[in-house]
Coordinates of C-alpha atoms in Angstrom, one line a residue:
M500 CA -7.0 14.2 8.6
P501 CA -3.5 14.9 7.2
R502 CA -3.4 17.2 4.4
N503 CA 0.3 17.7 4.0
G504 CA 3.6 16.1 5.0
N505 CA 4.8 18.7 7.5
G506 CA 1.7 19.0 9.7
N507 CA 1.3 22.8 9.3
G508 CA -2.2 22.7 8.0
S509 CA -1.6 24.3 4.7
E510 CA -3.3 23.0 1.6
E511 CA -1.3 21.5 -1.2
T512 CA -1.7 19.3 -4.3
P513 CA -2.9 15.8 -3.4
L514 CA -0.2 13.1 -3.7
L515 CA -2.4 10.9 -5.6
K516 CA -5.7 11.7 -7.4
A517 CA -8.0 9.4 -9.3
D518 CA -10.6 11.0 -11.6
G519 CA -13.4 8.7 -13.0
V520 CA -11.4 5.6 -13.1
T521 CA -13.1 2.7 -14.9
V522 CA -12.0 -0.8 -15.8
L523 CA -13.9 -3.2 -17.9
Y524 CA -13.3 -7.0 -18.2
G525 CA -15.3 -7.6 -21.4
E526 CA -18.8 -6.8 -20.5
R527 CA -18.0 -7.1 -16.6
I528 CA -17.3 -4.0 -14.7
G529 CA -14.0 -4.1 -12.6
C530 CA -14.6 -0.7 -11.2
R531 CA -16.6 2.3 -12.6
D532 CA -16.1 6.1 -12.2
V533 CA -14.1 6.0 -9.1
S534 CA -12.7 9.4 -8.0
F535 CA -10.8 10.3 -4.9
A536 CA -7.7 12.1 -3.6
L537 CA -5.0 10.9 -1.3
W538 CA -3.1 13.6 0.5
P539 CA 0.5 13.5 1.8
G540 CA 0.7 11.7 5.2
E541 CA -2.8 10.1 4.8
V542 CA -3.9 6.5 4.9
V543 CA -6.9 5.6 2.8
G544 CA -8.5 2.2 3.3
I545 CA -10.6 0.4 0.6
V546 CA -12.8 -2.5 1.8
G547 CA -15.5 -4.6 0.2
E548 CA -16.2 -8.2 -0.3
S549 CA -14.4 -10.4 -2.9
G550 CA -15.2 -9.2 -6.4
S551 CA -16.1 -5.6 -5.2
G552 CA -13.4 -4.1 -7.4
K553 CA -11.0 -3.0 -4.6
T554 CA -8.0 -5.0 -6.0
T555 CA -8.8 -3.8 -9.5
L556 CA -8.6 -0.2 -8.3
L557 CA -5.4 -0.8 -6.4
N558 CA -3.8 -2.3 -9.5
C559 CA -4.8 0.9 -11.4
L560 CA -3.5 3.2 -8.8
S561 CA -0.2 1.4 -8.6
G562 CA 0.5 1.5 -12.2
R563 CA -0.1 -2.2 -13.0
L564 CA -3.4 -2.0 -14.8
E565 CA -4.2 0.8 -17.3
P566 CA -8.0 1.8 -16.9
A567 CA -10.2 2.0 -19.8
G568 CA -11.5 5.4 -18.7
G569 CA -10.4 8.1 -16.3
E570 CA -7.1 9.4 -15.2
I571 CA -4.7 8.9 -12.3
W572 CA -2.4 11.7 -11.3
Y573 CA 0.7 11.6 -9.1
G574 CA 1.8 14.8 -7.4
A575 CA 5.6 14.6 -8.3
S576 CA 7.0 17.4 -6.2
Q577 CA 9.4 19.0 -8.8
T578 CA 7.4 18.6 -12.0
G579 CA 3.9 19.0 -10.7
P580 CA 1.1 16.4 -11.0
V581 CA 1.8 13.8 -13.8
N582 CA -0.6 11.3 -15.4
I583 CA 1.0 8.0 -14.4
Y584 CA -0.1 6.4 -17.7
R585 CA 1.2 9.2 -19.8
I586 CA 4.8 9.2 -18.6
P587 CA 7.4 7.1 -20.3
E588 CA 7.7 3.5 -19.0
P589 CA 11.3 3.9 -17.7
V590 CA 10.2 6.9 -15.6
R591 CA 7.3 4.9 -14.1
R592 CA 9.6 2.0 -13.3
L593 CA 11.9 4.3 -11.6
L594 CA 9.0 5.7 -9.6
M595 CA 8.2 2.1 -8.5
R596 CA 11.8 1.6 -7.4
T597 CA 12.0 4.8 -5.3
D598 CA 9.0 6.9 -4.7
W599 CA 6.4 4.2 -4.7
G600 CA 6.3 0.8 -2.8
I601 CA 3.9 -2.2 -2.7
V602 CA 3.3 -4.8 0.0
Y603 CA 1.7 -7.7 -1.6
Q604 CA -0.7 -10.2 0.0
N605 CA 1.4 -13.0 -1.4
S606 CA 5.0 -12.6 -0.3
L607 CA 6.1 -14.6 -3.4
E608 CA 5.2 -11.5 -5.4
G609 CA 7.1 -9.1 -3.3
L610 CA 10.2 -11.1 -2.5
R611 CA 12.8 -13.3 -4.2
M612 CA 12.7 -16.4 -2.2
R613 CA 16.1 -17.7 -3.2
V614 CA 17.9 -14.5 -2.4
S615 CA 18.9 -13.8 1.3
A616 CA 16.9 -11.5 3.5
G617 CA 19.6 -8.9 3.4
G618 CA 19.8 -9.3 -0.4
N619 CA 16.1 -8.7 -0.9
V620 CA 16.3 -5.4 0.9
G621 CA 19.6 -4.5 -0.8
E622 CA 18.3 -5.1 -4.2
R623 CA 15.7 -2.3 -3.8
L624 CA 18.5 0.0 -2.7
M625 CA 20.6 -0.9 -5.7
G626 CA 17.5 -0.3 -7.9
A627 CA 17.4 3.2 -6.5
G628 CA 21.0 3.9 -7.4
M629 CA 23.1 2.8 -4.3
R630 CA 26.3 0.9 -5.2
H631 CA 28.5 0.7 -2.1
Y632 CA 28.2 -2.9 -0.9
G633 CA 29.1 -2.0 2.7
K634 CA 26.5 0.8 3.0
I635 CA 23.9 -1.4 1.3
R636 CA 24.5 -4.2 3.8
Q637 CA 24.5 -1.7 6.7
E638 CA 21.1 -0.2 5.6
A639 CA 19.6 -3.6 5.0
L640 CA 20.7 -4.8 8.5
K641 CA 19.2 -1.6 10.0
W642 CA 15.8 -2.2 8.4
L643 CA 15.7 -5.9 9.2
M644 CA 16.1 -4.8 12.9
R645 CA 13.5 -2.0 12.4
V646 CA 10.9 -4.6 11.4
E647 CA 11.8 -6.9 14.2
I648 CA 13.8 -9.5 12.3
E649 CA 16.9 -10.7 14.2
P650 CA 20.1 -9.4 12.6
D651 CA 21.7 -12.9 12.5
R652 CA 18.9 -13.8 9.9
I653 CA 20.4 -11.4 7.4
N654 CA 21.9 -14.1 5.2
D655 CA 19.0 -16.6 5.6
L656 CA 16.7 -17.3 2.7
P657 CA 13.0 -16.1 2.9
L658 CA 12.1 -19.8 2.3
T659 CA 13.1 -20.4 6.0
F660 CA 10.8 -17.5 7.3
S661 CA 7.4 -17.8 8.8
G662 CA 4.4 -16.0 7.3
G663 CA 4.6 -13.0 9.6
M664 CA 8.4 -12.7 9.0
L665 CA 7.9 -12.8 5.3
Q666 CA 5.5 -9.8 5.6
R667 CA 7.9 -7.9 7.8
L668 CA 10.6 -8.6 5.3
Q669 CA 8.4 -7.3 2.4
I670 CA 7.8 -4.2 4.5
A671 CA 11.6 -3.6 5.0
R672 CA 12.2 -4.2 1.3
T673 CA 9.4 -1.7 0.5
L674 CA 10.3 1.1 2.9
V675 CA 14.1 1.1 2.8
T676 CA 14.1 3.6 -0.1
K677 CA 11.7 5.9 1.9
P678 CA 8.9 6.0 -0.6
R679 CA 6.3 8.7 -0.5
L680 CA 3.5 6.5 -1.6
V681 CA 2.8 2.9 -0.4
F682 CA 0.3 0.4 -1.8
M683 CA -0.8 -2.5 0.5
D684 CA -2.9 -5.5 -0.7
E685 CA -4.4 -7.5 2.2
P686 CA -1.1 -7.2 4.2
T687 CA -2.2 -9.3 7.1
S688 CA -4.3 -11.9 5.2
G689 CA -3.6 -15.6 6.2
L690 CA -1.8 -14.7 9.4
D691 CA -2.7 -15.9 12.9
V692 CA -4.5 -13.4 15.0
S693 CA -1.6 -12.8 17.3
V694 CA 0.8 -12.3 14.4
Q695 CA -1.7 -9.9 12.7
A696 CA -1.8 -7.8 15.9
R697 CA 2.1 -7.5 15.9
L698 CA 2.3 -6.7 12.3
L699 CA -0.4 -4.0 12.5
D700 CA 1.2 -2.4 15.4
L701 CA 4.5 -2.4 13.3
L702 CA 2.7 -0.9 10.3
R703 CA 1.0 1.8 12.3
R704 CA 4.3 2.8 13.9
L705 CA 6.2 3.0 10.7
V706 CA 3.5 4.9 8.9
Q707 CA 3.5 7.6 11.6
E708 CA 7.3 7.6 11.9
L709 CA 7.9 8.0 8.1
N710 CA 4.7 10.1 7.5
L711 CA 3.8 7.7 4.8
S712 CA 0.9 8.2 2.3
V713 CA -0.8 4.7 2.0
V714 CA -3.6 3.1 0.0
V715 CA -4.6 -0.2 1.8
V716 CA -7.0 -2.8 0.5
T717 CA -8.4 -5.3 2.8
H718 CA -11.5 -7.3 3.7
D719 CA -10.6 -6.9 7.4
L720 CA -12.3 -3.9 9.0
A721 CA -10.0 -4.2 12.0
V722 CA -7.1 -3.4 9.8
V723 CA -8.6 -0.2 8.5
R724 CA -9.9 0.9 11.8
L725 CA -6.4 0.7 13.2
I726 CA -4.3 2.3 10.5
S727 CA -6.5 4.3 8.1
H728 CA -7.7 8.0 8.4
R729 CA -10.4 7.6 5.7
L730 CA -12.3 4.7 4.3
M731 CA -13.9 3.8 1.0
V732 CA -16.5 1.0 0.7
M733 CA -16.8 -0.7 -2.7
R734 CA -19.5 -2.9 -4.1
Q735 CA -19.7 -4.3 -7.6
G736 CA -17.0 -1.9 -8.8
E737 CA -18.5 1.3 -7.3
V738 CA -17.8 3.3 -4.2
V739 CA -21.0 3.2 -2.2
E740 CA -19.8 5.1 0.9
E741 CA -16.7 7.0 2.0
G742 CA -15.6 9.2 4.9
L743 CA -13.6 9.3 8.0
T744 CA -12.9 5.7 9.1
D745 CA -14.5 6.0 12.6
R746 CA -17.5 7.7 11.2
V747 CA -18.1 5.0 8.5
L748 CA -17.6 2.1 10.7
D749 CA -19.5 3.5 13.7
D750 CA -22.4 5.0 11.8
P751 CA -22.7 3.5 8.4
Q752 CA -25.3 5.0 6.1
N753 CA -25.3 2.7 3.1
P754 CA -27.2 -0.7 3.7
Y755 CA -24.3 -2.5 2.1
T756 CA -21.8 -0.9 4.6
Q757 CA -24.1 -1.8 7.4
L758 CA -24.0 -5.4 6.4
L759 CA -20.2 -5.4 6.2
V760 CA -20.0 -3.8 9.6
S761 CA -22.4 -6.3 11.1
S762 CA -20.3 -9.2 9.6
V763 CA -23.4 -10.5 7.7
I764 CA -21.4 -10.5 4.4
Q765 CA -18.5 -12.8 4.6
S766 CA -15.5 -11.9 2.4

């Protein structure tokens, strides 16, 4: 399991750490007392049926939903770990434009549909401080090609793209600033099986090449088996089982996990 970004085996501060995270929706529990650490270069998958709390937890980890209880720490390299809900809002927004990235299930949340493909990628570069138009366009073109979008589509609107292309464009927009931490929410949902396979192959390759730290939420166990090092299984807002992905999927201990793996529970 990766424990740092340089592969030398030394211990260091986790890149992201959740400690007792709890979210309440009135009397209903979104998630309760969730704790875990994400290490540099590690991919953690979170699975569970609809309503299990996995998306609520992802929203907390990514700074979009402040928990009612618990803390979330980000291991900023220069300043040391910071509580993401105790830093100034402008600083958190800057982190979202640079160090963090999100790949949404619905591409409408992650892309501007009436801005060109190149413009979508370029906007994130501008948000990170790049101002030279030529360099922005050149970097955008490089990333479109990297995610297998033809370079002559750089001026096309996302409205003209297929579902798989939209997700690849989201990935290019997200990764162009070389973030340290990426959140993925059902990245292959709604895609045809062949398109899913191609997208997963792309994601796995980029995660390895860029040494990304990733939290991926999905109901698809094939996704986490392919790209995650470690797995957390959630039910009714709580983590009921966690461990190395292959161990959890091949030898589940919790009855709920056993049902998930045997596909008795339909998400």
